[in-house]
mmCIF file of C-alpha atoms and ligand atoms in Angstrom:
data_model
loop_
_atom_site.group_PDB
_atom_site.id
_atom_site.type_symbol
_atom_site.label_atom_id
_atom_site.label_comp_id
_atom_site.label_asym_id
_atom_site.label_seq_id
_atom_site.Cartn_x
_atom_site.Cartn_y
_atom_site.Cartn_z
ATOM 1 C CA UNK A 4 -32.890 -6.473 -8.571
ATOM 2 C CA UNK A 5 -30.145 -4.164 -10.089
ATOM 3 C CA UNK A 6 -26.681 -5.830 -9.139
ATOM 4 C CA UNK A 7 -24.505 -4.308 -5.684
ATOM 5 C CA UNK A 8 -21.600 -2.644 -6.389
ATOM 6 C CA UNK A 9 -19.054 -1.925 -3.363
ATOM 7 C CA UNK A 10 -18.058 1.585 -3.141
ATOM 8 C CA UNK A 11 -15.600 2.888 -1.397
ATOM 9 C CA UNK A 12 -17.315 5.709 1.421
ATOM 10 C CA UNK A 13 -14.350 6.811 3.306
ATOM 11 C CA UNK A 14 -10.507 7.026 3.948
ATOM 12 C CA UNK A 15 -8.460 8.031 6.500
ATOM 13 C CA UNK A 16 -4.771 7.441 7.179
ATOM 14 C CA UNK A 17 -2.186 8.053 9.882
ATOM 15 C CA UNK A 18 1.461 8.136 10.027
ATOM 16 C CA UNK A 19 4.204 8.723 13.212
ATOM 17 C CA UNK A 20 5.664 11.903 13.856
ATOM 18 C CA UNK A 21 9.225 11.214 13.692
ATOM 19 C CA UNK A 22 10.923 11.977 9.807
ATOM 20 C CA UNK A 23 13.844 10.093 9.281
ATOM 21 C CA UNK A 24 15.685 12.442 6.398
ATOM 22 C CA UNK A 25 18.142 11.927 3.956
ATOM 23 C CA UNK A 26 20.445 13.516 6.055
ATOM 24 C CA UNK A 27 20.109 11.469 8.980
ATOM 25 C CA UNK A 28 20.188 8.082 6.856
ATOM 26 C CA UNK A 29 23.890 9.700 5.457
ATOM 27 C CA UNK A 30 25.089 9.426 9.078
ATOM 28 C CA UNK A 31 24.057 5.519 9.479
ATOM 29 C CA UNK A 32 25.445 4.257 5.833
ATOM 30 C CA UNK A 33 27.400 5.410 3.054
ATOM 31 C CA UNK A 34 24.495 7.584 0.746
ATOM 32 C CA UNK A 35 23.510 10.522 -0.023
ATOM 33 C CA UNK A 36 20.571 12.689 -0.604
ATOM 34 C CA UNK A 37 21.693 13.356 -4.270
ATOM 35 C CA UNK A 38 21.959 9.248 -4.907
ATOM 36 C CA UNK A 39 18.252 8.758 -2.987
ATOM 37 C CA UNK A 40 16.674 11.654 -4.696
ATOM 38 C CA UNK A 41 17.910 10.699 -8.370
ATOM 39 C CA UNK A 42 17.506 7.104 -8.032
ATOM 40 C CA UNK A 43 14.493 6.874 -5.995
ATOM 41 C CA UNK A 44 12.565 10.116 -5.226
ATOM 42 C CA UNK A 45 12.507 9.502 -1.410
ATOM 43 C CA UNK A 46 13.235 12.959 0.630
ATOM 44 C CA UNK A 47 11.961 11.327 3.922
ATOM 45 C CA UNK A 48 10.325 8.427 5.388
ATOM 46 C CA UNK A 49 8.007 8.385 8.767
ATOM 47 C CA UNK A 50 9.266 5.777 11.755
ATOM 48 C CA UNK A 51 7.433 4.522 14.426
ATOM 49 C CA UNK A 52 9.276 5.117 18.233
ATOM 50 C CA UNK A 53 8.270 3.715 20.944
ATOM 51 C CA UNK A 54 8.065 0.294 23.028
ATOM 52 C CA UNK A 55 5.081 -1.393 22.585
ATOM 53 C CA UNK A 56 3.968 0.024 19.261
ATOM 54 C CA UNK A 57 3.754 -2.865 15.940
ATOM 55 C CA UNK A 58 1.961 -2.073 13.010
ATOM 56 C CA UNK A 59 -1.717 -2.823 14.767
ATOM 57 C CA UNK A 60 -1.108 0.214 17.030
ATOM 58 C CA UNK A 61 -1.067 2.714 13.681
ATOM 59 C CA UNK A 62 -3.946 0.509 11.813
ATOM 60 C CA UNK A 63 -5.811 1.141 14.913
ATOM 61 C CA UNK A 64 -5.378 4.862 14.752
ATOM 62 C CA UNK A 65 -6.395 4.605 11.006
ATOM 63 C CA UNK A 66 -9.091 2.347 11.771
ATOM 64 C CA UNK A 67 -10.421 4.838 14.415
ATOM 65 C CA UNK A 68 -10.252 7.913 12.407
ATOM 66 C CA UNK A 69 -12.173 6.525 9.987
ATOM 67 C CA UNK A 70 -14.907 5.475 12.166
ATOM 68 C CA UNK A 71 -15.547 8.652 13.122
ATOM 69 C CA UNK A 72 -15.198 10.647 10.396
ATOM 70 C CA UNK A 73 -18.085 8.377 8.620
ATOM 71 C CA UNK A 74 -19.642 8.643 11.624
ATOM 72 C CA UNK A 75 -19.776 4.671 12.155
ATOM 73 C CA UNK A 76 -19.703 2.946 15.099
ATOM 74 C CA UNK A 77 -17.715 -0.219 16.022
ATOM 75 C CA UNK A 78 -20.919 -2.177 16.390
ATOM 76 C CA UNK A 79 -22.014 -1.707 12.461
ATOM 77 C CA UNK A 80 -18.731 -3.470 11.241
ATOM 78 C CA UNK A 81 -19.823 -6.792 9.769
ATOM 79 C CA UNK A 82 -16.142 -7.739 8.364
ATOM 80 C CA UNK A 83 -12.416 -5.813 8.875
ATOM 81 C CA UNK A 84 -9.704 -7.484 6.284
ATOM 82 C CA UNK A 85 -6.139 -6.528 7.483
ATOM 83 C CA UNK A 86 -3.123 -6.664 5.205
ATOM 84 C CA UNK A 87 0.375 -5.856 5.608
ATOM 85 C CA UNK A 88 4.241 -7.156 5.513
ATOM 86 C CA UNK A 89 4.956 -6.597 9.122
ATOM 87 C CA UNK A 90 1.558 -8.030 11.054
ATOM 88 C CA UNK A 91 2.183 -7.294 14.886
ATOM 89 C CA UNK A 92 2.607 -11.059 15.605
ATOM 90 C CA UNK A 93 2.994 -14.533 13.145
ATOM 91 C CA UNK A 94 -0.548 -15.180 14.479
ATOM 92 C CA UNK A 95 -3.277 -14.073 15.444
ATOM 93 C CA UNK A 96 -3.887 -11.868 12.455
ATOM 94 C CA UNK A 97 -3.527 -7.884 13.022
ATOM 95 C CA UNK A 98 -7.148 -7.692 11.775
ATOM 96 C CA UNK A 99 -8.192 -9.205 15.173
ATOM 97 C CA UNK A 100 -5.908 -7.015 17.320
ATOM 98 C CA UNK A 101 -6.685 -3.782 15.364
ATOM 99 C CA UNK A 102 -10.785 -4.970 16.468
ATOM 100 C CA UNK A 103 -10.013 -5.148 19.980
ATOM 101 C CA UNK A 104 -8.359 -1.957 20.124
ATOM 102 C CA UNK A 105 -11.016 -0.035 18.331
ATOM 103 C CA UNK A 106 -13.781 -2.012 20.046
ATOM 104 C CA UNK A 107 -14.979 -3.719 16.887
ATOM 105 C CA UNK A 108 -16.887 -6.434 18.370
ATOM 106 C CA UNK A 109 -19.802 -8.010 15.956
ATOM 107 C CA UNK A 110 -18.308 -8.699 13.012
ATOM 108 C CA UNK A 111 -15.355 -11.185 11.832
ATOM 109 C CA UNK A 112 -11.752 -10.601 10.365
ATOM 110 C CA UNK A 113 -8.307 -12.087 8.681
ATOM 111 C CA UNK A 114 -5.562 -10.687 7.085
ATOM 112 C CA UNK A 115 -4.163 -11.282 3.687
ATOM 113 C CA UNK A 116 -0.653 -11.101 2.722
ATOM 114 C CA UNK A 117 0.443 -9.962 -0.492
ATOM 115 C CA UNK A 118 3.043 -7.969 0.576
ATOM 116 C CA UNK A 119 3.245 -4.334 -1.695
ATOM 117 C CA UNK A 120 0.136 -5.615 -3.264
ATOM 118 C CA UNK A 121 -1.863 -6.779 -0.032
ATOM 119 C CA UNK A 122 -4.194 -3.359 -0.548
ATOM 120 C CA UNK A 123 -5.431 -4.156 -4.174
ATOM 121 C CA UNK A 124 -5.564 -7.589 -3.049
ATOM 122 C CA UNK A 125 -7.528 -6.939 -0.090
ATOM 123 C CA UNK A 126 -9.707 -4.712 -1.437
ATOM 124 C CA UNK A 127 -10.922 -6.634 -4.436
ATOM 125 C CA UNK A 128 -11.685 -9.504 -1.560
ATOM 126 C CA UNK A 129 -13.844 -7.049 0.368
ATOM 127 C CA UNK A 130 -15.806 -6.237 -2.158
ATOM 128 C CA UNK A 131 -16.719 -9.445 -3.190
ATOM 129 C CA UNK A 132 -18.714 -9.915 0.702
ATOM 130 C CA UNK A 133 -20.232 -6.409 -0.585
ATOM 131 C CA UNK A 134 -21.276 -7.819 -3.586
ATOM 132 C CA UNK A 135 -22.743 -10.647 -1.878
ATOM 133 C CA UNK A 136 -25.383 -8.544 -0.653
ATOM 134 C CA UNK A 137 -24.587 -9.984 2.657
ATOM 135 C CA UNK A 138 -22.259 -7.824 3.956
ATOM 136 C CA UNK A 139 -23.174 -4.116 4.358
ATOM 137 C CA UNK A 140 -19.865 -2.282 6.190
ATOM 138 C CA UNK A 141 -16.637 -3.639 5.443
ATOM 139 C CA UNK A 142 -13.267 -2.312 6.798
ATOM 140 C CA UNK A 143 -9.828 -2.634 4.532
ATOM 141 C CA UNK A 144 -6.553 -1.499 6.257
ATOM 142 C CA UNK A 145 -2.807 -2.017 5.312
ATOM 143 C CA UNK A 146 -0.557 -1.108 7.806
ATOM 144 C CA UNK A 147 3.081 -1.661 7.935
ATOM 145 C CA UNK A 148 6.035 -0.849 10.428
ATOM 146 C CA UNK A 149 8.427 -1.174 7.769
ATOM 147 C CA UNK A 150 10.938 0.197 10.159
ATOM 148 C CA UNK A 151 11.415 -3.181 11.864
ATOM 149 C CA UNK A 152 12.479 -5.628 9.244
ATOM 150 C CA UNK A 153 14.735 -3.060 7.361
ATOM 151 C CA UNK A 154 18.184 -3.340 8.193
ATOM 152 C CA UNK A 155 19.902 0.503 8.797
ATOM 153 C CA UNK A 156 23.203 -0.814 7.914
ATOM 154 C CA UNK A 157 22.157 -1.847 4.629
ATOM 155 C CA UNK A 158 22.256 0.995 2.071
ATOM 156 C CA UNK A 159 20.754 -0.987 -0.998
ATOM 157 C CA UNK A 160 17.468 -1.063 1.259
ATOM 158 C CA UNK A 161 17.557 1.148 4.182
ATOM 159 C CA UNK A 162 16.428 4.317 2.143
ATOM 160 C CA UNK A 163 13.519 2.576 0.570
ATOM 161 C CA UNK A 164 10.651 2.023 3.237
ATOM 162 C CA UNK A 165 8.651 3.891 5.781
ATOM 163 C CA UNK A 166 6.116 3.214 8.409
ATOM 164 C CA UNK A 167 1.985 3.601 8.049
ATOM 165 C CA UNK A 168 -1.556 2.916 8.022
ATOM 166 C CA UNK A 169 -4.488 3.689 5.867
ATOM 167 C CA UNK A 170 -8.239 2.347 5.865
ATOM 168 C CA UNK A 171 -11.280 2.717 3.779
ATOM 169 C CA UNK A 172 -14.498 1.846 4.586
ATOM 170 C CA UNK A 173 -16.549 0.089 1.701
ATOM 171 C CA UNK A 174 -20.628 -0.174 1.494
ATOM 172 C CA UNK A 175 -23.005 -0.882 -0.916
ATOM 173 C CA UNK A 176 -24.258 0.799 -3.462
ATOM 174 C CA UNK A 177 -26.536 0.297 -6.331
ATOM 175 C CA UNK A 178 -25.361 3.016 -8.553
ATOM 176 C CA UNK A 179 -23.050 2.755 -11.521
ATOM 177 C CA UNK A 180 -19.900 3.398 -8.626
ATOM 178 C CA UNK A 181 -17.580 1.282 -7.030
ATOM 179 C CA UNK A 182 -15.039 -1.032 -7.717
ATOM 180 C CA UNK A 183 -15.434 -2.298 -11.463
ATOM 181 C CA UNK A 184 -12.563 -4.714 -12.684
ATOM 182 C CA UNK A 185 -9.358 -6.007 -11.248
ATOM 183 C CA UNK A 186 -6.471 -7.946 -13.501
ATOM 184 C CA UNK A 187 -3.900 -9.698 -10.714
ATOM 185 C CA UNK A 188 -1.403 -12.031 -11.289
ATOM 186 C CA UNK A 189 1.293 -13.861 -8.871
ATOM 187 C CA UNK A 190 4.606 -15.879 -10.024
ATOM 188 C CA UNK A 191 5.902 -17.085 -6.675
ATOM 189 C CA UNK A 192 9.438 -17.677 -8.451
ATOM 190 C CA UNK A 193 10.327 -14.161 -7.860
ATOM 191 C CA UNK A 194 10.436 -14.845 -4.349
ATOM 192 C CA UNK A 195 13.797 -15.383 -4.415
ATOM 193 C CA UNK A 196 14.712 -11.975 -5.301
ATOM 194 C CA UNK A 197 12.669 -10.570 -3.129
ATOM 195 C CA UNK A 198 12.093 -12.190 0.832
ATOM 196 C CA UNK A 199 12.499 -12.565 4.488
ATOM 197 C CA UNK A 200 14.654 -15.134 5.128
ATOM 198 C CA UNK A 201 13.973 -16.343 8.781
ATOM 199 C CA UNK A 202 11.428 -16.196 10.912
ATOM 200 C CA UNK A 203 8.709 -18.291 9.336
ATOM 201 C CA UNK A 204 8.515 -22.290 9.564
ATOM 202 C CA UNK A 205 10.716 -22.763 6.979
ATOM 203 C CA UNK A 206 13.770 -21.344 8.895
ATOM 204 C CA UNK A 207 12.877 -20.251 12.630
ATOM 205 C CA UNK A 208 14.929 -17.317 14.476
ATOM 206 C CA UNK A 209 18.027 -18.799 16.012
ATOM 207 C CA UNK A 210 21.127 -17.172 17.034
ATOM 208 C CA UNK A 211 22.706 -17.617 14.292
ATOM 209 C CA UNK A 212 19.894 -16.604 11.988
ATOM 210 C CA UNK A 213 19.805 -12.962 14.077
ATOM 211 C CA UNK A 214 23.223 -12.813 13.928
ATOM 212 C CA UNK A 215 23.191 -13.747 9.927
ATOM 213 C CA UNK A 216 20.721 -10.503 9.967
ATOM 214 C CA UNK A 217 18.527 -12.410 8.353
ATOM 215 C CA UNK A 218 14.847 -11.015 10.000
ATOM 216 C CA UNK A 219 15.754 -8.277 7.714
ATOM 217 C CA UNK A 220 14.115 -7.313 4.305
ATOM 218 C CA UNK A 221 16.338 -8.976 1.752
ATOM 219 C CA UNK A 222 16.250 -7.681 -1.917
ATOM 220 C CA UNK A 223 17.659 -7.526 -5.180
ATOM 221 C CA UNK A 224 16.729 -4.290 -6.580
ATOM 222 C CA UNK A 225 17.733 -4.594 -10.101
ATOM 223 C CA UNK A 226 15.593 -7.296 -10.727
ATOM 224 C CA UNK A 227 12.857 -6.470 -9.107
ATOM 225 C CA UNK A 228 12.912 -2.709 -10.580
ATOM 226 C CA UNK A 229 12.855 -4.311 -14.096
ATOM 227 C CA UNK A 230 9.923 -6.617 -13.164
ATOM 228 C CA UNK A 231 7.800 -4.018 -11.306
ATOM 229 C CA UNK A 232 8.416 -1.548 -14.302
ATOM 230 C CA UNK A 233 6.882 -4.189 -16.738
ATOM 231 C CA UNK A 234 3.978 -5.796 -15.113
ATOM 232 C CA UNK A 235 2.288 -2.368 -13.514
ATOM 233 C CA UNK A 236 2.676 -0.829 -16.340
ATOM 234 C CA UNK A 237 1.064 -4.291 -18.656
ATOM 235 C CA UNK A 238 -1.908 -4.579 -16.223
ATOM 236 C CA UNK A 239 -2.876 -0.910 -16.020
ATOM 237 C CA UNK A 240 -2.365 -0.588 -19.959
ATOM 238 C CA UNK A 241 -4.725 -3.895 -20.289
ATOM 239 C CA UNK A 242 -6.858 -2.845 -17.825
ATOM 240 C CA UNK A 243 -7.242 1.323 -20.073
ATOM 241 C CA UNK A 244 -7.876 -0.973 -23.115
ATOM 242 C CA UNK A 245 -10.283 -3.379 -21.803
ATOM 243 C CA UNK A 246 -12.593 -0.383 -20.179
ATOM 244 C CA UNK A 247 -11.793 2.353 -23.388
ATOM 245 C CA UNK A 248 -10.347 4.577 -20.515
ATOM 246 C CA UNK A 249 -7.521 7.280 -22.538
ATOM 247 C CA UNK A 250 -5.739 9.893 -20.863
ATOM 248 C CA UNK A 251 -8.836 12.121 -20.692
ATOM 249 C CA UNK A 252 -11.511 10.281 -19.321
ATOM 250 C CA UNK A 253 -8.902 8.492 -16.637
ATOM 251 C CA UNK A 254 -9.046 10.834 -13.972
ATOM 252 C CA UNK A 255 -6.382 9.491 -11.741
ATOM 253 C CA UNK A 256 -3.316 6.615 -11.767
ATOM 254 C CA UNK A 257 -2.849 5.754 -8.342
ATOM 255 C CA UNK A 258 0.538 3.730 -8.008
ATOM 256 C CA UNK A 259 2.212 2.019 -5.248
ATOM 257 C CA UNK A 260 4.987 4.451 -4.426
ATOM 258 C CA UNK A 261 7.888 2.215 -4.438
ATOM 259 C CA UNK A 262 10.734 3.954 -6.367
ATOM 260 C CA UNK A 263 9.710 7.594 -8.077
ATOM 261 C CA UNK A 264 11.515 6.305 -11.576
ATOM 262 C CA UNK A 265 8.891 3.303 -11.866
ATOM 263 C CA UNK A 266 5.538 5.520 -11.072
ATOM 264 C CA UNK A 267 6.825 7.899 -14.147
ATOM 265 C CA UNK A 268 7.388 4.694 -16.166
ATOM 266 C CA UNK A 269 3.620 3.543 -15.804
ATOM 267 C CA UNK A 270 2.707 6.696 -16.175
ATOM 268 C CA UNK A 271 4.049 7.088 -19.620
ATOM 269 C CA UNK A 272 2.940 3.652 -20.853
ATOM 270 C CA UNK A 273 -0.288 4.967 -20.310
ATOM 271 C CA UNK A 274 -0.080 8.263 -21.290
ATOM 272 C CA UNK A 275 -0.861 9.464 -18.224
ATOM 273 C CA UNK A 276 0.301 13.506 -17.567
ATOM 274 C CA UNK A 277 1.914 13.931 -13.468
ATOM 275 C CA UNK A 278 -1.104 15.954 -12.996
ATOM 276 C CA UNK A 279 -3.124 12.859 -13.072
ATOM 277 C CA UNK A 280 -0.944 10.861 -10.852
ATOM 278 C CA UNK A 281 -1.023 10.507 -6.959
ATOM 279 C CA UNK A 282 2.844 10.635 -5.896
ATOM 280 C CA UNK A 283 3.501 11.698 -2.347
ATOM 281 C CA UNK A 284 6.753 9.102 -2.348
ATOM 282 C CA UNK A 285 8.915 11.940 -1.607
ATOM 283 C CA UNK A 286 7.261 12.079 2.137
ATOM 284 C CA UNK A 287 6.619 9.080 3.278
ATOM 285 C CA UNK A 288 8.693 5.968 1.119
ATOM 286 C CA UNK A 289 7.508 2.839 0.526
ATOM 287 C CA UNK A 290 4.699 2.033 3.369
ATOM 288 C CA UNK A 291 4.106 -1.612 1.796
ATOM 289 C CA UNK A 292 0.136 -1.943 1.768
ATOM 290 C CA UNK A 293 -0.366 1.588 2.876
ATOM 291 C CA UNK A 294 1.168 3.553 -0.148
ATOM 292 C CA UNK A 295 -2.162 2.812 -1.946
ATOM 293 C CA UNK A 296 -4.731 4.089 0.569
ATOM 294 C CA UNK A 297 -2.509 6.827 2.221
ATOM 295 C CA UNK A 298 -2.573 8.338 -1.388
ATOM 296 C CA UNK A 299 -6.348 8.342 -1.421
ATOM 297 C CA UNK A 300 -6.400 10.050 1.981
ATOM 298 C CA UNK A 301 -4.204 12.922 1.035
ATOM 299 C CA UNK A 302 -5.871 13.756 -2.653
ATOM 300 C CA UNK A 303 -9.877 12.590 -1.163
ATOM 301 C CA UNK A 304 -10.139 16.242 -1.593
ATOM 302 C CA UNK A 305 -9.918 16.206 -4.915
ATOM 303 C CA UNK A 306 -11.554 13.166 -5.617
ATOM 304 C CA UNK A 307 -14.977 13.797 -7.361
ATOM 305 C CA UNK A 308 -18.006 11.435 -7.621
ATOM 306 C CA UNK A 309 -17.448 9.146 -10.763
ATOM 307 C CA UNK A 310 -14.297 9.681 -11.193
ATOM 308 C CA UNK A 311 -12.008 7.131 -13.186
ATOM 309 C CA UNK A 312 -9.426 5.907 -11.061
ATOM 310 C CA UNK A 313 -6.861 2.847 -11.715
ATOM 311 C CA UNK A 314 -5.068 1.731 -8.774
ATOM 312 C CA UNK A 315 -1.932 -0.219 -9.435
ATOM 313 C CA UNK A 316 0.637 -2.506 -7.419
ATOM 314 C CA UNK A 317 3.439 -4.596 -7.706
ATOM 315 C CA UNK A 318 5.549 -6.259 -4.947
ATOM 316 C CA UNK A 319 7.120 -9.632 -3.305
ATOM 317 C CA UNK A 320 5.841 -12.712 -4.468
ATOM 318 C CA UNK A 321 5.788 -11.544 -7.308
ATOM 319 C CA UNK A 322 2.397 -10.159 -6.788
ATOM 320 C CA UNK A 323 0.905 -7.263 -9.033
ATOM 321 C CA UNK A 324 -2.260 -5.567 -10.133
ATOM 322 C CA UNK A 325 -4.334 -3.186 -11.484
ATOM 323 C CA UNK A 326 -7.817 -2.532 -10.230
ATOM 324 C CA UNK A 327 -10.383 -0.202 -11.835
ATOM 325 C CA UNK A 328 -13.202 1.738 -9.711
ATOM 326 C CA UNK A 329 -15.451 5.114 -9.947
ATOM 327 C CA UNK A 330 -15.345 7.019 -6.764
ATOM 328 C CA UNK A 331 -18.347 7.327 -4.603
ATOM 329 C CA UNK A 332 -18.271 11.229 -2.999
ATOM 330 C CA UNK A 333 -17.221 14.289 -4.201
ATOM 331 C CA UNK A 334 -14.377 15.420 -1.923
ATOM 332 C CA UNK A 335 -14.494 19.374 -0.290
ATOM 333 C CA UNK A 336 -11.940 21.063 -2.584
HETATM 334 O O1 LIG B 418 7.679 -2.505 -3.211
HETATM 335 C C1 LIG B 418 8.718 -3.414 -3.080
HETATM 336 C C2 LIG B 418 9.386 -3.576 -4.372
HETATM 337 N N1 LIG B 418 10.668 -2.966 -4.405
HETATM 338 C C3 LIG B 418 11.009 -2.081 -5.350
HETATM 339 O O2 LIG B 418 10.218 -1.659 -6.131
HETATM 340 C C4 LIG B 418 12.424 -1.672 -5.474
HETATM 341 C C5 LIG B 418 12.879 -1.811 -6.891
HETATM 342 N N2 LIG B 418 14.261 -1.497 -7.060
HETATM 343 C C6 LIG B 418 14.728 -0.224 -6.964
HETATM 344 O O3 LIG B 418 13.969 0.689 -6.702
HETATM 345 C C7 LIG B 418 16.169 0.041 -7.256
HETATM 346 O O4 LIG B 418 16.743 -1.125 -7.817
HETATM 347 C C8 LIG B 418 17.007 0.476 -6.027
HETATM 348 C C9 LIG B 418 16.546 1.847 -5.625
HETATM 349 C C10 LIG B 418 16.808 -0.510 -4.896
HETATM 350 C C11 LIG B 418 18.478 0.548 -6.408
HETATM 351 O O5 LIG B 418 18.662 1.432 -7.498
HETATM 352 P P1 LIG B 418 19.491 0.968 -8.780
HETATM 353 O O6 LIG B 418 19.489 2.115 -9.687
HETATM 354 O O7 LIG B 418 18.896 -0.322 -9.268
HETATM 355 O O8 LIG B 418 20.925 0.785 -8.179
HETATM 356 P P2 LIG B 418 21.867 -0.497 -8.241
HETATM 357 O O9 LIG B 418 21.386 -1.535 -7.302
HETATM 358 O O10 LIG B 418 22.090 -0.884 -9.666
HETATM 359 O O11 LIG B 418 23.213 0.132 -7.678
HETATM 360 C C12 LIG B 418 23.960 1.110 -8.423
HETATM 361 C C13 LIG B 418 25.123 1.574 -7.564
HETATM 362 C C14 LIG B 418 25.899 0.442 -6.911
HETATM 363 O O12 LIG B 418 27.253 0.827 -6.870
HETATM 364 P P3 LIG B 418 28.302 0.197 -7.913
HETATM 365 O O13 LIG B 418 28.238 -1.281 -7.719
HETATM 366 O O14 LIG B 418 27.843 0.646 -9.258
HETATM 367 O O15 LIG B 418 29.588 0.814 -7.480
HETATM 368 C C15 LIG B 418 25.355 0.409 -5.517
HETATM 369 O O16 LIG B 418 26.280 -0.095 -4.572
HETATM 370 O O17 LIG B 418 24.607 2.371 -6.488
HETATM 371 C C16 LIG B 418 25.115 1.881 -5.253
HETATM 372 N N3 LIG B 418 24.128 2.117 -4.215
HETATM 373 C C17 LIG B 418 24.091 3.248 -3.489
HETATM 374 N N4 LIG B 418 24.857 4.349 -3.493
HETATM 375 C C18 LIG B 418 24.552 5.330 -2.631
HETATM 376 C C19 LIG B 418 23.111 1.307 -3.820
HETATM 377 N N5 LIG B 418 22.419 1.894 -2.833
HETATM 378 C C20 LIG B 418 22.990 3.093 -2.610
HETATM 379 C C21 LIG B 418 22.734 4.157 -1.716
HETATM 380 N N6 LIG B 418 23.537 5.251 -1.765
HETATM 381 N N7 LIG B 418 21.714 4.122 -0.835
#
């Protein structure tokens, strides 16, 4: 029996309606569209309104799109794999809420954290049930509501993130397709630069700990800019070399879109022309684990059957990676 690949077979995203500009962040701290532009690339950013509405709600929608769109029902889902920074609740995991709201009801599911690299993470982990031969439709979604840890009267971070939700669904397939290779790495001594600091078991809310701000996104941006610059760029570069993959027979880079300056810095390492590089930073921020797939959604279009694509990620932890796959379907363009 020829070996199962998994192969991605659909993508759908969703993101709220409300844009949160430049402009409007100018009126809550001291910045500017100039400084955002030129040292991050970020025009706008969407946000989530609404009581009642965590990051499930918009996985949900994702989730429920994509169901329908590859014509699947709920009942056919053997596994669904959430991932994200901002899970609805500590516990249980979003994967199970996101299930009950789309009526997912015969298969099993868990998140993974791995903050802005939870996606590759995630992904790789799916298809390894696919692989198994056990497993035939498996969901992946990263959604984050990045809006509520990220503290508006903080200007070093406030301009950075944005609220959203992707999914792909992942089958089967035994064609030369699918997800190939992965090279990931963690060193958990960048956490410090790079962390919530209340709110788990280590330091539970309190008064003083809300009042500290500290259920915020805390960051040092220097160091992790110099960090993420390095290892996306390493793992992608390995990952070219180890596959011969050059600038012509790569078909696409798709980065997480944390800061515009570090997506044209892998992109040079690897000799990669913009053309060839998914970027849609300047619309929605950093979504956390749904830059990757949100990307995918907007370009599936363009996407062609057996194309080379290398997805790259880097984010708290440290966590990074660089995963290698063909695409399954030719998109309509
Ligand atoms: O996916 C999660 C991983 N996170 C990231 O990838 C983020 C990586 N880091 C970055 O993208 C960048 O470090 C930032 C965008 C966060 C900051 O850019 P930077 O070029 O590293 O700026 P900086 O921190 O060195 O600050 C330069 C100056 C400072 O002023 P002084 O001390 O030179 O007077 C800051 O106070 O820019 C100031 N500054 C701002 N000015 C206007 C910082 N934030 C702002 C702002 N508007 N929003």
């Amino acid at each position: 029996m020829s070996k199962i690949n998994a192969v991605i077979t659909g993508v759908q995203g969703w993101v709220p309606e409300y844009r949160l500009t430049n402009d409007e962040l100018s009126t809550m701290v001291d910045t500017s569209d100039e400084w955002i532009m030129q040292r991050i690339g970020i025009r706008e950013r969407r946000i989530l309104k609404g009581k009642g509405k965590g990051s499930a709600y918009m996985g949900a929608r994702a989730v429920k799109g994509l169901l329908e769109k590859t014509n699947t029902s709920p009942d056919e889902i053997d596994l669904i794999i959430g991932t994200g920074a901002t899970p609805d609740m500590m516990f249980p995991a979003n994967a199970n809420i996101i299930a009950d709201m789309v009526g997912i009801k015969n298969g099993f599911g868990f998140d993974i954290n791995a903050a802005c690299s939870g996606f590759l993470y995630t992904l790789q982990t799916a298809a390894q049930f696919v692989e198994s031969g056990r497993y035939k439709k498996v969901i992946v979604v990263g959604a984050d509501k990045m809006s509520a840890i990220t503290d508006y009267t903080d200007r070093t971070t406030c301009p950075l993130f944005g609220d959203a939700a992707a999914a792909v669904l992942l089958e089967p397939t035994e064609e030369d397709l699918g997800i190939i290779d992965h090279i990931f790495g963690v060193d958990g001594s960048g956490r410090h630069h790079l962390h919530m600091k209340a709110g788990g078991s280590l330091k539970p809310a309190t008064h003083e700990t809300v009042d500290a701000r500290e259920h915020f996104i805390y960051q040092e941006g220097q160091a992790v800019f110099k960090f993420a610059v390095t290892k996306m760029a390493d793992v992608s570069v390995e990952m070219m070399e180890k596959h011969q993959l050059t600038s012509e027979n790569l078909a696409w880079l798709v980065p997480h879109q944390a800061n515009m300056r570090i997506i044209e810095a892998t992109a040079r390492r690897m000799g990669l022309p913009k053309e060839k590089v998914m970027i849609n930073i300047q619309r929605y921020g950093n979504t956390t684990t749904a830059t990757i797939p949100m990307c995918l959604w907007e370009w599936e279009d363009q996407l062609k059957k057996g194309d080379n694509v290398i997805l790259a990620a880097f984010g708290g932890g440290f966590t990074w990676g660089s995963l290698y796959m063909k695409w399954g379907y030719d998109g309509k363009a």
